[in-house]
Coordinates of C-alpha atoms and ligand atoms in Angstrom, one line a residue:
X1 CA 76.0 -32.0 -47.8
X2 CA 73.4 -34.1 -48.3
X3 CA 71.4 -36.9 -46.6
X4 CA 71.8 -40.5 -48.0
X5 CA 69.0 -41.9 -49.0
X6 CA 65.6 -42.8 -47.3
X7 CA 62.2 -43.8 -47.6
X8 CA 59.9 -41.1 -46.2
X9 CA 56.1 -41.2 -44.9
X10 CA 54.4 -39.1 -43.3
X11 CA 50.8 -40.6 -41.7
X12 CA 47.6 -39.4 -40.6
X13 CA 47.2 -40.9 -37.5
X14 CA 49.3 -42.3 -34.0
X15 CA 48.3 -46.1 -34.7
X16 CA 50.2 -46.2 -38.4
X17 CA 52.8 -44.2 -37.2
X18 CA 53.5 -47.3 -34.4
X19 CA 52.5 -50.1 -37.0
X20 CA 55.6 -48.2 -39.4
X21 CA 57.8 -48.1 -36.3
X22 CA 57.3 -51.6 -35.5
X23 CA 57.3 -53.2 -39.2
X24 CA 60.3 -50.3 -40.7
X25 CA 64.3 -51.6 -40.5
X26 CA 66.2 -48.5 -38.9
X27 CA 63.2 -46.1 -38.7
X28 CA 63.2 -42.5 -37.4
X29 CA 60.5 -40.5 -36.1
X30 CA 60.9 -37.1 -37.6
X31 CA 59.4 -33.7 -35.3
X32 CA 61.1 -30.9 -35.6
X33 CA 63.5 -31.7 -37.7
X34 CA 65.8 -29.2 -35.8
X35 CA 68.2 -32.3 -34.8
X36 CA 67.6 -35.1 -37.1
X37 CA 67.8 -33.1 -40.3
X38 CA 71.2 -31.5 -39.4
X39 CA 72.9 -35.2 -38.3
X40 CA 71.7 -36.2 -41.7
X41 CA 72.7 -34.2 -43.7
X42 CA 76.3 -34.7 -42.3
X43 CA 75.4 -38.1 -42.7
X44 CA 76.3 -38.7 -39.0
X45 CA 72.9 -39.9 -38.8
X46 CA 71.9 -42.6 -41.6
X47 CA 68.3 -43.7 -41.1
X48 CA 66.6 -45.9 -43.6
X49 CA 62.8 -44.6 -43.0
X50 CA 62.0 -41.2 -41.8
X51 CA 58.1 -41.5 -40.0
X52 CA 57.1 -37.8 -39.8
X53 CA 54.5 -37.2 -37.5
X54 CA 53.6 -33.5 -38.4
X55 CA 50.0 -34.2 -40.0
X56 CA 49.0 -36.8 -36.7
X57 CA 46.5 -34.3 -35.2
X58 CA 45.6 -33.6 -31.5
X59 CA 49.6 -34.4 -30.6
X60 CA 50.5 -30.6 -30.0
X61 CA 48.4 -30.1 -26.3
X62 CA 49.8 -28.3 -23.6
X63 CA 47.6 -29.1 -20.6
X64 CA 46.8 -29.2 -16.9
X65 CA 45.0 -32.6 -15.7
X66 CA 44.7 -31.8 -12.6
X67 CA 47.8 -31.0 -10.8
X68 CA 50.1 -32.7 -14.0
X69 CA 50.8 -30.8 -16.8
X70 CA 50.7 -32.5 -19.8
X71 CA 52.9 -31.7 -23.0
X72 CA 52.3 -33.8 -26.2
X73 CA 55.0 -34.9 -28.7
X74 CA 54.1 -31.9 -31.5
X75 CA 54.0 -29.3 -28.6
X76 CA 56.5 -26.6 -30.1
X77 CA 59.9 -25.0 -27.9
X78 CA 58.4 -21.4 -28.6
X79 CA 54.5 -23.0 -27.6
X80 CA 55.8 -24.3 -24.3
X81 CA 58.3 -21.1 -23.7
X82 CA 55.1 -18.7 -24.4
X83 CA 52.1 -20.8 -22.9
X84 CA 50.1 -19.4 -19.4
X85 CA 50.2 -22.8 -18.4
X86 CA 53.8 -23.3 -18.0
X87 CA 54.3 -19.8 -17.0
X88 CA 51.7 -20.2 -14.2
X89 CA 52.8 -23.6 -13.0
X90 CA 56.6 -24.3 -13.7
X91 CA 58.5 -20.6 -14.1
X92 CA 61.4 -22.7 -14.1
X93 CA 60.7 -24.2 -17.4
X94 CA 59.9 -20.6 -19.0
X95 CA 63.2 -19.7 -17.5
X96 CA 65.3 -22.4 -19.0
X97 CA 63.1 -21.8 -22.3
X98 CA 65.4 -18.1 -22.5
X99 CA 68.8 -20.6 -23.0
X100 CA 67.4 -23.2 -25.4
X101 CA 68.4 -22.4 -29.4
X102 CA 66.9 -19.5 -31.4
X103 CA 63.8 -18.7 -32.4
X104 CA 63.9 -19.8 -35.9
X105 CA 64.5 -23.3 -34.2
X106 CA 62.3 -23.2 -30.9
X107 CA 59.1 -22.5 -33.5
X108 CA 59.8 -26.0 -35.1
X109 CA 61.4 -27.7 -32.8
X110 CA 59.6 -29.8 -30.3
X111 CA 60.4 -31.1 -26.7
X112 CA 59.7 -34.5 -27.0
X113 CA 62.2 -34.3 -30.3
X114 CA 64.9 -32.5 -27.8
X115 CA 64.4 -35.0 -25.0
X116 CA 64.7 -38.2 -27.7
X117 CA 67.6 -36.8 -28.8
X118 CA 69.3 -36.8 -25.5
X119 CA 72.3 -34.4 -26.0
X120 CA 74.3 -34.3 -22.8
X121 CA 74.3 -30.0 -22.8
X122 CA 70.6 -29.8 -23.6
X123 CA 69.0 -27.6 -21.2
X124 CA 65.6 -29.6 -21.7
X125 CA 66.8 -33.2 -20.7
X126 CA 68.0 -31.7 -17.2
X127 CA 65.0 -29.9 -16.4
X128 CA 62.9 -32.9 -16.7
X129 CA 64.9 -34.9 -14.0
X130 CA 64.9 -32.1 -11.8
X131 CA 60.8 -31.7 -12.4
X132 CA 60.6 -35.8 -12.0
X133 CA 58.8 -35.9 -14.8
X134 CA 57.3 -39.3 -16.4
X135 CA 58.2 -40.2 -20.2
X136 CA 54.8 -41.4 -21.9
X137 CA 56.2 -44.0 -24.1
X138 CA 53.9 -45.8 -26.6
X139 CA 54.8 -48.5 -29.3
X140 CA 52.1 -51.0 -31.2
X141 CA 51.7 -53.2 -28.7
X142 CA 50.6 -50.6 -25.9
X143 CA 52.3 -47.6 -23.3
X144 CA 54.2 -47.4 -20.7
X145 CA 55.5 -44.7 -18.1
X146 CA 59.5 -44.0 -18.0
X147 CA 60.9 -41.6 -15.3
X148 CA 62.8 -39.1 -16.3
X149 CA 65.8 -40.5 -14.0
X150 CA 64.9 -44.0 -16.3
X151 CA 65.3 -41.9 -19.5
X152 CA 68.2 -40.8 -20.3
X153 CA 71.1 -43.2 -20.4
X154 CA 74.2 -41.6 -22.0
X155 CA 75.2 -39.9 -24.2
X156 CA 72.4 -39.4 -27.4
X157 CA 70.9 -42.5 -26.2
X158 CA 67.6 -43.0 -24.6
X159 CA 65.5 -46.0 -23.1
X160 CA 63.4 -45.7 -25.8
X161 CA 62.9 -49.0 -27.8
X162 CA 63.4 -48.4 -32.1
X163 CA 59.5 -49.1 -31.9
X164 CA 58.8 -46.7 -29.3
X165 CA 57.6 -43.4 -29.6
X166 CA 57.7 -40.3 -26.6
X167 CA 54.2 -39.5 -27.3
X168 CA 53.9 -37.0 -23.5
X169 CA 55.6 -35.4 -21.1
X170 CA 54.0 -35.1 -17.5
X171 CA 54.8 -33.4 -15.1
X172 CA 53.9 -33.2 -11.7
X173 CA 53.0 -29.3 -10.5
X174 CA 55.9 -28.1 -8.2
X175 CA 54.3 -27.4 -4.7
X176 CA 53.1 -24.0 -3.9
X177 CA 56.3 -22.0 -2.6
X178 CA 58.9 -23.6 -4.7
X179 CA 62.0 -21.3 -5.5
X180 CA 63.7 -22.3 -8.1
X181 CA 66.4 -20.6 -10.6
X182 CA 67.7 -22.2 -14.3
X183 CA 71.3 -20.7 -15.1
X184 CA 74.1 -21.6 -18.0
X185 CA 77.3 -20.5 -19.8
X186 CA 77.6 -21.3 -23.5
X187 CA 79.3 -20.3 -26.3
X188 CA 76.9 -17.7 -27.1
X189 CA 73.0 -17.5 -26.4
X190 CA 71.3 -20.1 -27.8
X191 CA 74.1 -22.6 -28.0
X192 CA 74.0 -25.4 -26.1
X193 CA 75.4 -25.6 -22.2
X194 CA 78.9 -26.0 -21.4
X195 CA 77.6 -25.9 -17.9
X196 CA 73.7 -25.4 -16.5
X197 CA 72.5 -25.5 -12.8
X198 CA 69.4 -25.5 -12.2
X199 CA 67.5 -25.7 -8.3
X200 CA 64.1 -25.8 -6.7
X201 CA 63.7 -25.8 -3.2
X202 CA 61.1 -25.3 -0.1
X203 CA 62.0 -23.3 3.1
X204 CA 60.4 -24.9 6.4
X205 CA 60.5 -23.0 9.4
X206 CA 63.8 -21.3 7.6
X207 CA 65.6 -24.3 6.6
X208 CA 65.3 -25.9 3.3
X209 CA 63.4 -28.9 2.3
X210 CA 63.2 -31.7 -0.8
X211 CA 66.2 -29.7 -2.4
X212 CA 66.8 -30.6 -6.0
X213 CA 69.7 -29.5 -8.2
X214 CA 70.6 -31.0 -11.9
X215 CA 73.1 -30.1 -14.3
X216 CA 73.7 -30.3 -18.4
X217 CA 76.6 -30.4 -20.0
X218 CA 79.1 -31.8 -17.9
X219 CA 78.3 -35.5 -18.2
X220 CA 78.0 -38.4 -20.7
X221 CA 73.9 -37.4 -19.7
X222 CA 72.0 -34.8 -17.2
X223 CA 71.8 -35.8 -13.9
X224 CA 71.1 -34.7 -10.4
X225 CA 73.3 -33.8 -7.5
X226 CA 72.7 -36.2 -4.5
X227 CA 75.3 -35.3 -2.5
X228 CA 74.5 -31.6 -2.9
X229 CA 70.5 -32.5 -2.3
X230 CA 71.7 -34.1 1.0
X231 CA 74.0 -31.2 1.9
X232 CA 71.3 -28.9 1.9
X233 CA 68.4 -30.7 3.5
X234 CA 67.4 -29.1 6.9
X235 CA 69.9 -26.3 6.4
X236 CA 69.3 -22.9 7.0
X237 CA 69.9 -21.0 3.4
X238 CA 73.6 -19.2 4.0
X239 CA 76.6 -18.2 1.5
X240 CA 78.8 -20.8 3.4
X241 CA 76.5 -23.5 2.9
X242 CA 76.4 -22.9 -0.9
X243 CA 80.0 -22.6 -1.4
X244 CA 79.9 -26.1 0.1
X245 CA 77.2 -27.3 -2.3
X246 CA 79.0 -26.1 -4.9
X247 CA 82.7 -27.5 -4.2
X248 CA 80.6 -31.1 -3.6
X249 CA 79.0 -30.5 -6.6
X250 CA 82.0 -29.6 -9.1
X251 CA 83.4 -33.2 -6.9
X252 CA 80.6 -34.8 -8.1
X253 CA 81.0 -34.5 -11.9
X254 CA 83.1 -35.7 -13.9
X255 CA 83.1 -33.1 -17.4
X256 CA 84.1 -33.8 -21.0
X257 CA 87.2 -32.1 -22.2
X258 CA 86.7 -30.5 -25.6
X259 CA 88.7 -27.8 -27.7
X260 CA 85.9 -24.9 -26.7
X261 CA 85.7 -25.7 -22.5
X262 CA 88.0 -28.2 -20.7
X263 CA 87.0 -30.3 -17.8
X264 CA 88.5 -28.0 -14.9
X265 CA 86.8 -25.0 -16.7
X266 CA 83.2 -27.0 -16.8
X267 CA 83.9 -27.8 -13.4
X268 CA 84.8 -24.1 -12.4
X269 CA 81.2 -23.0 -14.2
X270 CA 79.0 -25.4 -11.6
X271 CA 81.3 -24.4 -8.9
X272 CA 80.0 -20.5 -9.7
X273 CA 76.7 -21.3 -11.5
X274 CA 75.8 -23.3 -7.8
X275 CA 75.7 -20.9 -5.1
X276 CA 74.1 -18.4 -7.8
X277 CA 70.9 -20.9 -8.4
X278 CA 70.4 -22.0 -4.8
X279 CA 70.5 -18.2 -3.7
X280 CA 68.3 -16.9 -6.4
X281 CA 65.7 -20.2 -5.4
X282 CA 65.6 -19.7 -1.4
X283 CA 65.0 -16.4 -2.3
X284 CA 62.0 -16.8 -4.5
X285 CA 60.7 -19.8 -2.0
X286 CA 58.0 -18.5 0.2
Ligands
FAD1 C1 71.3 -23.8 -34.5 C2 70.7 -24.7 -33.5 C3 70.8 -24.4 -32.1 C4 70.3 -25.2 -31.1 N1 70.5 -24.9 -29.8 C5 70.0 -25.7 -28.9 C6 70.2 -25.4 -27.5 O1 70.8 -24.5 -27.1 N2 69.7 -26.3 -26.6 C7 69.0 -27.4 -27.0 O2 68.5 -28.2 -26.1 N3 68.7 -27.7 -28.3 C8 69.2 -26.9 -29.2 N4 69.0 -27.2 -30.5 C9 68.2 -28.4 -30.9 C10 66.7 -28.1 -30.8 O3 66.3 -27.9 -29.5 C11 65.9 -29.3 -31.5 O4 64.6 -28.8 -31.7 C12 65.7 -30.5 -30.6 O5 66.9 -31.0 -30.1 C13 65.1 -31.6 -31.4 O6 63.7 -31.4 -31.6 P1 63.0 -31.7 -32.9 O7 61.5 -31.7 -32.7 O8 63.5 -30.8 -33.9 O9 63.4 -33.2 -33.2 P2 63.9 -33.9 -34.5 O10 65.1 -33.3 -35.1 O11 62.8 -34.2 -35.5 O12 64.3 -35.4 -33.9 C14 65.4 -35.5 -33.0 C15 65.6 -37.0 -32.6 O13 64.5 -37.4 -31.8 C16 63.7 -38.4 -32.4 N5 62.3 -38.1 -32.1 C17 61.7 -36.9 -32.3 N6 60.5 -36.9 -31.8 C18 60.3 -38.2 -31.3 C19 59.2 -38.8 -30.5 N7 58.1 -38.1 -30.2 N8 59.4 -40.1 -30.1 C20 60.6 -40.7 -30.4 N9 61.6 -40.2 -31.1 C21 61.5 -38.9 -31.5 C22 64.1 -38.4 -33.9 O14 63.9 -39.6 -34.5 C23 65.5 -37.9 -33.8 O15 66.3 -39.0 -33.5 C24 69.5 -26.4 -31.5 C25 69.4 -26.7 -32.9 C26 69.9 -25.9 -33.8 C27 69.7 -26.2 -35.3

């Protein structure tokens, strides 16, 4: 199929893309073009104006300031899955990076475009709340900083304003002796999640501190696991504590039911995916 119709421009710089968000009806930013493009042409998505940001320059940094990492809005997938500085600083997000599409798709595709487009299995929207990360927002009348917990509020929907633009991503370097482990079951590789766990963790004097688990694809949106976090707190890592985390965990969602997984098979993948995440992490913390 193809798109219906819509005006297209494609500026030179980050203050007339914000002026065209501000003064276009029904506008669109277009990245990647990895998500957008597809809804169109099915015509699930109908924008009137398509803003593509590909010729702003400086917009595709990966970067530490000080101990933040910071990730602009034409940073590529395959940039961030391949770059020393998220290798060195969050393995996790390399890790996840092995689940997310194909390569054809990670080399266009960029985060900021998968985190606006907020699909509930994306491996990329979870990670983010488990790393705490802040959403640099920017529109034409100035910035402000979402949390990542702020960000995502259902289903393909965002707390982005229409004249708002992601235009960062920080995040805060996890403390020296983090474990951590990102794990999923799809369809096939490279499709998106019909369940993902994901965990970091410290290990105090043998017992496990600021836990933090998230999961994709079984929810209207990504989300952490209180109830699991608090399970684990001052708990010596052991197999019987993890099978609890799990069975509170697999309590705490509530899954879609759709033709390819049902709701109690979703809810059987984080019951498994669980204890396999929090092992693998108190393993790796130091
Ligand atoms: C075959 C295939 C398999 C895939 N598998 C996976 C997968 O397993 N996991 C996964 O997570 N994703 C998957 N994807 C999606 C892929 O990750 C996309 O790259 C990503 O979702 C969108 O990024 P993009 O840069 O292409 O954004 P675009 O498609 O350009 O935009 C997506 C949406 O975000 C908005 N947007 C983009 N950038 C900004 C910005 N800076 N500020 C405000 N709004 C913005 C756009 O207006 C649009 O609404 C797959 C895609 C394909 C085609």
């Amino acid at each position: 199929m193809k798109p219906a119709k819509f005006e297209y421009s494609r500026p030179d710089d980050l203050p007339t893309v914000l002026a065209l968000l501000a003064d276009q009806e029904d506008a669109r930013i277009l990245a990647g073009g990895q998500s957008l493009v597809p809804m169109m042409n099915f015509r699930i998505a109908q924008p009137a104006a398509l803003i593509d940001i590909n010729r702003v320059p400086g917009l595709d940094y990966i970067r530490m300031e000080g101990d933040v990492i910071a990730i602009g809005a034409l940073a590529r997938h395959a940039d961030i899955q391949r770059s020393p500085v998220i290798q060195s600083n969050i393995p996790i997000m390399t890790e996840a990076y092995d689940w997310v599409a194909h390569s054809a798709v990670r080399n266009r595709g960029t985060l900021c475009g998968n985190l606006c487009h907020a699909d509930p299995a994306s491996e990329m929207p979870a990670l983010m709340q488990l790393l705490e990360a802040q959403m640099v927002v920017a529109s034409h009348t100035g910035q402000r900083e979402v949390p990542a917990a702020d960000f995502f509020t259902g289903t393909y929907e965002t707390a982005l304003e229409p004249d708002e633009m992601l235009t960062e991503v920080r995040i805060a370097k996890p403390a020296a002796g983090t474990g951590w482990r990102f794990e999923e079951v799809s369809m096939r590789k490279g499709d998106f999640a019909w369940a993902a766990c994901a965990a970091m963790l410290r290990l105090e004097a043998g017992q496990i501190a600021m836990p933090r688990v998230a999961v994709a694809g079984v929810g209207d949106a990504p989300m952490r696991l209180d109830a699991v976090e608090a399970i684990l707190t001052g708990q010596a890592p052991s197999e019987d504590l993890f099978q609890t985390a799990a069975q509170t965990g697999a309590d705490a969602i509530d899954p879609p039911e759709t033709p390819a997984a049902s709701a109690a098979y979703r809810k059987d993948l984080v019951r498994t995916l669980l204890p396999r995440v929090l092992s693998t992490a108190a393993e790796r913390a130091e």
